[in-house]
Amino acid sequence: MVSMRDIAKITGLSIATISRYMNHSGYVSEEASLRIQKALEETDYIPNRNAHALLTKRSGTIGLLVPSLVNPYFAYMATRIGNRIQKDQRGCILGFTEDNAKKEKRAMEMFMGYRVDGIIIVRAVEPTLWQALDVPIVSFESHIGPQIITVTADNVRGGRQAFRHLLEKGCRRFIHVRGPRWFTALAERETGFVEAATEAGKEVLFIQLEGDYQVDVSLDERRIDFSFQRGDGVFVFNDVNALSVMQAIKSQGLSVPEDVKVMGFDNNIASQFYNPSLTTVDQKVVETSNLCYELLDQLIADPSLDKRTRVVPVDLLERHSTAGVFA
Ligand code: XLF
């Protein structure tokens, strides 16, 4: 493997100059920079990250913690953020909470052990774990504390849009399938849905699911004990769970959207391929992922960055699962 010494030999410059150039840590003339860059390219030089870390006192790694990769929304988010990390020539340490406080703690200890330069945590279970850490953190959805930036979708607005859509579709009963009560985003979605229903003088019925999808949960285990009727409009807390609901509706001999209209929240990458394709509230995975990474990157450079919550706008996306209007 090509070393810094080899680059010094090829360019006729000192190792100190090469090191200053590579670590952006002092003056290097334009002419020398061009010579070094040419030699690096011609030799396919791979920088030694450990040496760089010692010099800059930064590990060059980011900790990324997601609930799991089973839910396509989080899989997409992790891929997108991971790509940004890689593009900036940083390392990524990926951890999974599966919405479990013990797993979250273990991931936190691993990140701190590796001295990561920053952490992005998606749907933190245990806010107190993160509050006292002396490392830049961006949190998706969970409000950890005033010193930690939260990025979240406009969930209340999304809930309101969902209700208005089902109302326009002539639905007669409004059902909200809600997920675990501690997911902040879900409480907000529910608030928007219920507020809009109350304003329209309509009642909301609830179905409670105890978890989001995890590695060992099958559709069968989440059988939904509820009697659906023709004319129902169902708003499910996220897209992947809308699948179970459509399954339950079909198993009762009803069709979506002819008998029951169903919609989700996310616009995960698979929702367009469900049968029927799923109407949903698009919570902009690309913008959200980019924003999380860019904020963390800025925070690493400048810890005094404004810590206010960033809210990403949402849009209703109409597809086949709510097609037609009930007479
Ligand atoms: O935490 C919420 C629930 O599920 C998150 O935004 C998601 O919608 C992703 O599927």
Short mmCIF file of C-alpha atoms and ligand atoms in Angstrom, two decimals:
data_model
loop_
_atom_site.label_atom_id
_atom_site.label_comp_id
_atom_site.label_asym_id
_atom_site.label_seq_id
_atom_site.Cartn_x
_atom_site.Cartn_y
_atom_site.Cartn_z
CA MET A 1 0.00 0.00 0.00
CA VAL A 2 1.21 3.50 -0.85
CA SER A 3 2.42 5.47 2.18
CA MET A 4 2.91 9.15 2.89
CA ARG A 5 6.65 8.54 2.57
CA ASP A 6 6.07 7.31 -1.02
CA ILE A 7 4.10 10.47 -1.84
CA ALA A 8 6.94 12.55 -0.39
CA LYS A 9 9.44 10.69 -2.59
CA ILE A 10 7.35 11.07 -5.76
CA THR A 11 6.72 14.79 -5.23
CA GLY A 12 10.13 15.65 -3.79
CA LEU A 13 8.39 17.37 -0.85
CA SER A 14 8.76 16.72 2.88
CA ILE A 15 6.41 14.44 4.84
CA ALA A 16 5.47 17.48 6.95
CA THR A 17 4.22 19.33 3.82
CA ILE A 18 2.25 16.29 2.65
CA SER A 19 0.72 15.97 6.11
CA ARG A 20 -0.22 19.68 6.25
CA TYR A 21 -1.92 19.32 2.85
CA MET A 22 -3.86 16.20 3.79
CA ASN A 23 -4.98 17.49 7.17
CA HIS A 24 -5.74 21.03 5.98
CA SER A 25 -3.54 22.14 8.86
CA GLY A 26 -1.23 24.87 7.59
CA TYR A 27 0.23 26.62 4.55
CA VAL A 28 1.04 24.62 1.41
CA SER A 29 1.84 26.53 -1.80
CA GLU A 30 -0.46 26.16 -4.77
CA GLU A 31 2.25 24.54 -6.82
CA ALA A 32 3.00 21.95 -4.09
CA SER A 33 -0.73 21.24 -3.59
CA LEU A 34 -1.12 20.43 -7.29
CA ARG A 35 1.91 18.13 -7.23
CA ILE A 36 0.61 16.29 -4.15
CA GLN A 37 -2.92 15.96 -5.54
CA LYS A 38 -1.55 14.51 -8.80
CA ALA A 39 0.59 11.97 -6.91
CA LEU A 40 -2.35 10.95 -4.68
CA GLU A 41 -4.53 10.36 -7.72
CA GLU A 42 -1.89 8.47 -9.70
CA THR A 43 -1.06 6.14 -6.80
CA ASP A 44 -4.69 5.63 -5.57
CA TYR A 45 -3.48 6.66 -2.12
CA ILE A 46 -5.79 5.56 0.75
CA PRO A 47 -5.41 7.86 3.78
CA ASN A 48 -4.74 6.32 7.17
CA ARG A 49 -7.83 7.33 9.16
CA ASN A 50 -6.32 6.38 12.51
CA ALA A 51 -3.32 8.63 12.01
CA HIS A 52 -5.64 11.41 10.88
CA ALA A 53 -7.77 10.93 14.00
CA LEU A 54 -4.74 11.20 16.28
CA LEU A 55 -3.69 14.41 14.63
CA THR A 56 -7.08 16.13 14.42
CA LYS A 57 -8.43 14.70 17.74
CA ARG A 58 -11.49 13.65 15.79
CA SER A 59 -12.39 10.04 15.04
CA GLY A 60 -13.97 10.89 11.69
CA THR A 61 -16.90 8.63 12.57
CA ILE A 62 -20.61 9.30 13.06
CA GLY A 63 -22.97 7.16 15.15
CA LEU A 64 -26.30 6.49 13.45
CA LEU A 65 -29.00 4.86 15.55
CA VAL A 66 -32.30 3.71 14.02
CA PRO A 67 -35.08 1.47 15.39
CA SER A 68 -34.45 -1.18 12.70
CA LEU A 69 -34.18 -1.62 8.95
CA VAL A 70 -37.39 -3.66 8.75
CA ASN A 71 -39.55 -0.57 8.30
CA PRO A 72 -38.70 0.73 4.80
CA TYR A 73 -38.89 4.35 5.97
CA PHE A 74 -35.96 3.83 8.34
CA ALA A 75 -34.07 1.67 5.83
CA TYR A 76 -34.24 4.51 3.33
CA MET A 77 -33.27 7.08 5.93
CA ALA A 78 -30.25 5.07 7.08
CA THR A 79 -29.12 4.54 3.48
CA ARG A 80 -29.46 8.20 2.64
CA ILE A 81 -27.66 9.43 5.76
CA GLY A 82 -25.03 6.68 5.40
CA ASN A 83 -24.33 7.85 1.86
CA ARG A 84 -23.82 11.45 3.00
CA ILE A 85 -21.46 10.27 5.74
CA GLN A 86 -19.49 8.18 3.25
CA LYS A 87 -19.36 10.99 0.68
CA ASP A 88 -17.73 13.20 3.32
CA GLN A 89 -15.16 10.41 3.88
CA ARG A 90 -16.38 9.73 7.39
CA GLY A 91 -17.02 6.34 8.93
CA CYS A 92 -20.49 5.29 10.05
CA ILE A 93 -21.27 3.16 13.09
CA LEU A 94 -24.81 1.87 12.70
CA GLY A 95 -26.84 0.75 15.71
CA PHE A 96 -30.40 -0.54 16.22
CA THR A 97 -32.70 0.16 19.17
CA GLU A 98 -35.72 -1.91 18.12
CA ASP A 99 -37.47 0.61 20.40
CA ASN A 100 -35.80 -0.99 23.39
CA ALA A 101 -34.11 1.13 26.09
CA LYS A 102 -31.42 -1.48 26.89
CA LYS A 103 -30.36 -1.78 23.25
CA GLU A 104 -30.33 1.99 22.99
CA LYS A 105 -28.00 2.23 26.00
CA ARG A 106 -25.65 -0.37 24.55
CA ALA A 107 -25.49 1.57 21.27
CA MET A 108 -24.79 4.80 23.13
CA GLU A 109 -21.90 3.15 24.99
CA MET A 110 -20.50 1.78 21.75
CA PHE A 111 -20.68 5.21 20.07
CA MET A 112 -18.96 6.89 23.01
CA GLY A 113 -16.36 4.10 23.13
CA TYR A 114 -15.47 4.78 19.53
CA ARG A 115 -15.38 8.53 20.31
CA VAL A 116 -17.74 9.37 17.47
CA ASP A 117 -17.71 13.02 16.34
CA GLY A 118 -21.51 13.22 16.32
CA ILE A 119 -24.67 11.15 16.64
CA ILE A 120 -27.96 10.99 14.74
CA ILE A 121 -30.61 9.18 16.70
CA VAL A 122 -33.93 8.20 15.20
CA ARG A 123 -36.90 7.87 17.59
CA ALA A 124 -34.92 7.80 20.86
CA VAL A 125 -36.57 5.66 23.54
CA GLU A 126 -34.74 7.02 26.58
CA PRO A 127 -34.07 10.79 26.32
CA THR A 128 -32.19 10.93 29.64
CA LEU A 129 -29.44 8.72 28.16
CA TRP A 130 -28.46 11.43 25.67
CA GLN A 131 -29.00 14.63 27.64
CA ALA A 132 -25.66 14.76 29.44
CA LEU A 133 -23.38 13.59 26.62
CA ASP A 134 -20.70 15.98 25.46
CA VAL A 135 -21.06 15.23 21.75
CA PRO A 136 -23.12 16.88 18.97
CA ILE A 137 -26.47 15.10 18.55
CA VAL A 138 -29.40 15.47 16.16
CA SER A 139 -32.59 13.67 17.11
CA PHE A 140 -35.30 12.63 14.69
CA GLU A 141 -38.75 12.91 16.32
CA SER A 142 -37.98 12.49 20.03
CA HIS A 143 -37.55 15.75 21.95
CA ILE A 144 -34.51 15.00 24.08
CA GLY A 145 -33.83 18.41 25.62
CA PRO A 146 -33.17 22.10 24.86
CA GLN A 147 -29.51 21.40 23.97
CA ILE A 148 -30.32 18.82 21.31
CA ILE A 149 -31.76 19.66 17.89
CA THR A 150 -34.93 17.79 16.95
CA VAL A 151 -35.95 17.26 13.33
CA THR A 152 -39.54 16.20 12.82
CA ALA A 153 -42.29 16.13 10.21
CA ASP A 154 -45.28 18.43 10.59
CA ASN A 155 -47.22 15.55 12.11
CA VAL A 156 -50.18 17.58 13.38
CA ARG A 157 -50.75 19.02 9.94
CA GLY A 158 -50.41 15.54 8.41
CA GLY A 159 -53.06 14.19 10.79
CA ARG A 160 -55.37 17.05 9.83
CA GLN A 161 -54.80 16.44 6.11
CA ALA A 162 -55.60 12.75 6.60
CA PHE A 163 -58.95 13.52 8.22
CA ARG A 164 -59.96 16.10 5.59
CA HIS A 165 -59.13 13.61 2.84
CA LEU A 166 -61.25 10.81 4.31
CA LEU A 167 -64.09 13.28 4.90
CA GLU A 168 -63.96 14.41 1.26
CA LYS A 169 -64.12 10.75 0.26
CA GLY A 170 -67.53 10.49 1.92
CA CYS A 171 -66.37 8.20 4.75
CA ARG A 172 -69.00 7.73 7.46
CA ARG A 173 -66.95 6.23 10.33
CA PHE A 174 -63.45 7.55 11.04
CA ILE A 175 -60.99 5.10 12.53
CA HIS A 176 -57.48 5.88 13.65
CA VAL A 177 -55.06 2.98 14.06
CA ARG A 178 -52.55 4.27 16.55
CA GLY A 179 -49.18 2.88 17.54
CA PRO A 180 -47.18 2.93 20.76
CA ARG A 181 -48.28 5.87 22.91
CA TRP A 182 -44.73 7.07 23.64
CA PHE A 183 -43.79 7.79 19.99
CA THR A 184 -43.99 11.61 20.02
CA ALA A 185 -44.76 11.79 16.31
CA LEU A 186 -47.76 9.52 16.70
CA ALA A 187 -49.30 11.57 19.47
CA GLU A 188 -49.00 14.58 17.15
CA ARG A 189 -50.56 12.75 14.18
CA GLU A 190 -53.44 11.68 16.38
CA THR A 191 -53.92 15.23 17.70
CA GLY A 192 -54.20 16.61 14.16
CA PHE A 193 -56.64 13.90 13.09
CA VAL A 194 -58.86 14.26 16.16
CA GLU A 195 -58.80 18.08 16.10
CA ALA A 196 -59.94 18.15 12.46
CA ALA A 197 -62.64 15.56 13.23
CA THR A 198 -63.91 17.59 16.18
CA GLU A 199 -64.06 20.74 14.05
CA ALA A 200 -66.17 18.79 11.52
CA GLY A 201 -68.40 17.44 14.31
CA LYS A 202 -67.24 13.84 13.74
CA GLU A 203 -66.27 11.15 16.20
CA VAL A 204 -63.06 9.06 15.94
CA LEU A 205 -62.84 5.36 16.81
CA PHE A 206 -59.45 3.94 17.79
CA ILE A 207 -57.58 0.71 17.23
CA GLN A 208 -54.40 0.38 19.30
CA LEU A 209 -51.30 -1.47 18.04
CA GLU A 210 -48.58 -2.10 20.59
CA GLY A 211 -45.49 -1.90 18.39
CA ASP A 212 -44.04 -0.91 15.05
CA TYR A 213 -42.59 -3.61 12.79
CA GLN A 214 -39.50 -5.32 14.21
CA VAL A 215 -37.42 -8.26 13.03
CA ASP A 216 -39.51 -11.07 14.49
CA VAL A 217 -43.03 -9.69 14.12
CA SER A 218 -45.19 -11.33 11.48
CA LEU A 219 -48.48 -10.08 10.08
CA ASP A 220 -50.29 -12.91 11.87
CA GLU A 221 -49.20 -11.78 15.30
CA ARG A 222 -50.78 -8.41 14.76
CA ARG A 223 -54.27 -9.65 13.87
CA ILE A 224 -56.64 -6.73 14.34
CA ASP A 225 -59.67 -7.42 16.45
CA PHE A 226 -62.12 -4.90 15.00
CA SER A 227 -65.25 -5.14 12.95
CA PHE A 228 -64.91 -2.97 9.85
CA GLN A 229 -68.00 -1.73 7.95
CA ARG A 230 -68.70 -0.43 4.48
CA GLY A 231 -68.11 3.35 4.52
CA ASP A 232 -65.22 3.29 7.02
CA GLY A 233 -62.24 5.62 6.57
CA VAL A 234 -59.09 4.37 8.27
CA PHE A 235 -55.97 6.43 9.02
CA VAL A 236 -53.06 4.20 10.05
CA PHE A 237 -50.13 5.65 12.02
CA ASN A 238 -47.56 4.64 9.38
CA ASP A 239 -47.39 2.99 5.96
CA VAL A 240 -45.92 -0.34 6.94
CA ASN A 241 -48.69 -0.94 9.49
CA ALA A 242 -51.30 0.03 6.90
CA LEU A 243 -50.45 -3.34 5.33
CA SER A 244 -51.70 -5.26 8.39
CA VAL A 245 -54.84 -3.17 8.40
CA MET A 246 -55.57 -3.81 4.71
CA GLN A 247 -54.97 -7.51 5.40
CA ALA A 248 -57.46 -7.45 8.30
CA ILE A 249 -60.06 -5.65 6.18
CA LYS A 250 -59.68 -8.20 3.37
CA SER A 251 -59.95 -11.11 5.82
CA GLN A 252 -63.38 -9.74 6.86
CA GLY A 253 -64.55 -10.03 3.25
CA LEU A 254 -64.39 -6.27 2.51
CA SER A 255 -62.41 -4.52 -0.25
CA VAL A 256 -60.15 -1.50 -0.21
CA PRO A 257 -61.10 1.09 -1.51
CA GLU A 258 -64.59 -0.05 -2.65
CA ASP A 259 -65.85 -0.78 0.91
CA VAL A 260 -63.26 0.77 3.20
CA LYS A 261 -60.76 3.57 2.47
CA VAL A 262 -57.32 3.26 4.05
CA MET A 263 -54.42 5.66 4.27
CA GLY A 264 -51.04 5.72 5.96
CA PHE A 265 -48.28 8.15 6.88
CA ASP A 266 -44.69 8.15 5.50
CA ASN A 267 -44.72 7.55 1.75
CA ASN A 268 -42.21 4.78 2.31
CA ILE A 269 -40.63 3.41 -0.84
CA ALA A 270 -42.92 0.34 -0.90
CA SER A 271 -46.26 2.11 -0.41
CA GLN A 272 -46.65 2.78 -4.14
CA PHE A 273 -46.34 -0.99 -4.78
CA TYR A 274 -48.90 -2.21 -2.23
CA ASN A 275 -52.10 -3.58 -3.67
CA PRO A 276 -53.95 -1.24 -3.73
CA SER A 277 -51.29 1.46 -3.81
CA LEU A 278 -51.46 3.40 -0.57
CA THR A 279 -52.71 6.95 -0.12
CA THR A 280 -50.41 8.52 2.44
CA VAL A 281 -49.01 11.64 4.03
CA ASP A 282 -45.57 12.12 2.53
CA GLN A 283 -43.08 12.82 5.29
CA LYS A 284 -40.27 13.56 2.80
CA VAL A 285 -37.61 11.03 3.62
CA VAL A 286 -34.96 12.61 1.39
CA GLU A 287 -35.29 16.14 2.77
CA THR A 288 -35.54 14.84 6.33
CA SER A 289 -32.45 12.64 6.06
CA ASN A 290 -30.40 15.37 4.39
CA LEU A 291 -31.47 17.88 7.01
CA CYS A 292 -30.49 15.56 9.89
CA TYR A 293 -27.02 15.05 8.42
CA GLU A 294 -26.45 18.68 7.43
CA LEU A 295 -27.45 19.92 10.89
CA LEU A 296 -25.10 17.44 12.52
CA ASP A 297 -22.28 18.44 10.20
CA GLN A 298 -22.84 22.12 11.06
CA LEU A 299 -23.07 21.30 14.75
CA ILE A 300 -19.72 19.50 14.66
CA ALA A 301 -18.14 22.60 13.10
CA ASP A 302 -20.00 25.04 15.35
CA PRO A 303 -21.48 23.78 18.65
CA SER A 304 -23.30 27.10 19.17
CA LEU A 305 -25.69 26.35 16.27
CA ASP A 306 -29.34 27.26 16.94
CA LYS A 307 -30.95 24.29 18.70
CA ARG A 308 -34.57 25.03 17.81
CA THR A 309 -36.71 22.18 16.45
CA ARG A 310 -36.78 21.97 12.64
CA VAL A 311 -40.20 21.00 11.25
CA VAL A 312 -40.34 19.47 7.76
CA PRO A 313 -43.59 20.18 5.81
CA VAL A 314 -45.73 17.21 4.71
CA ASP A 315 -48.02 16.62 1.70
CA LEU A 316 -50.99 14.39 1.12
CA LEU A 317 -50.38 11.91 -1.70
CA GLU A 318 -53.52 10.38 -3.12
CA ARG A 319 -53.31 6.85 -4.52
CA HIS A 320 -55.68 3.93 -5.09
CA SER A 321 -56.47 2.90 -1.46
CA THR A 322 -58.83 5.89 -1.09
CA ALA A 323 -60.07 6.07 -4.69
CA GLY A 324 -63.71 7.01 -5.35
CA VAL A 325 -66.26 8.76 -3.14
CA PHE A 326 -68.85 6.88 -1.03
CA ALA A 327 -72.40 7.67 -2.18
O1 XLF B 1 -42.08 7.05 14.52
C1 XLF B 1 -42.91 7.22 13.42
C2 XLF B 1 -43.79 6.01 13.29
O2 XLF B 1 -43.37 5.35 12.14
C3 XLF B 1 -42.08 7.27 12.13
O3 XLF B 1 -42.00 8.55 11.57
C4 XLF B 1 -42.79 6.30 11.26
O4 XLF B 1 -43.84 6.94 10.56
C5 XLF B 1 -41.85 5.64 10.28
O5 XLF B 1 -42.52 4.60 9.62
#
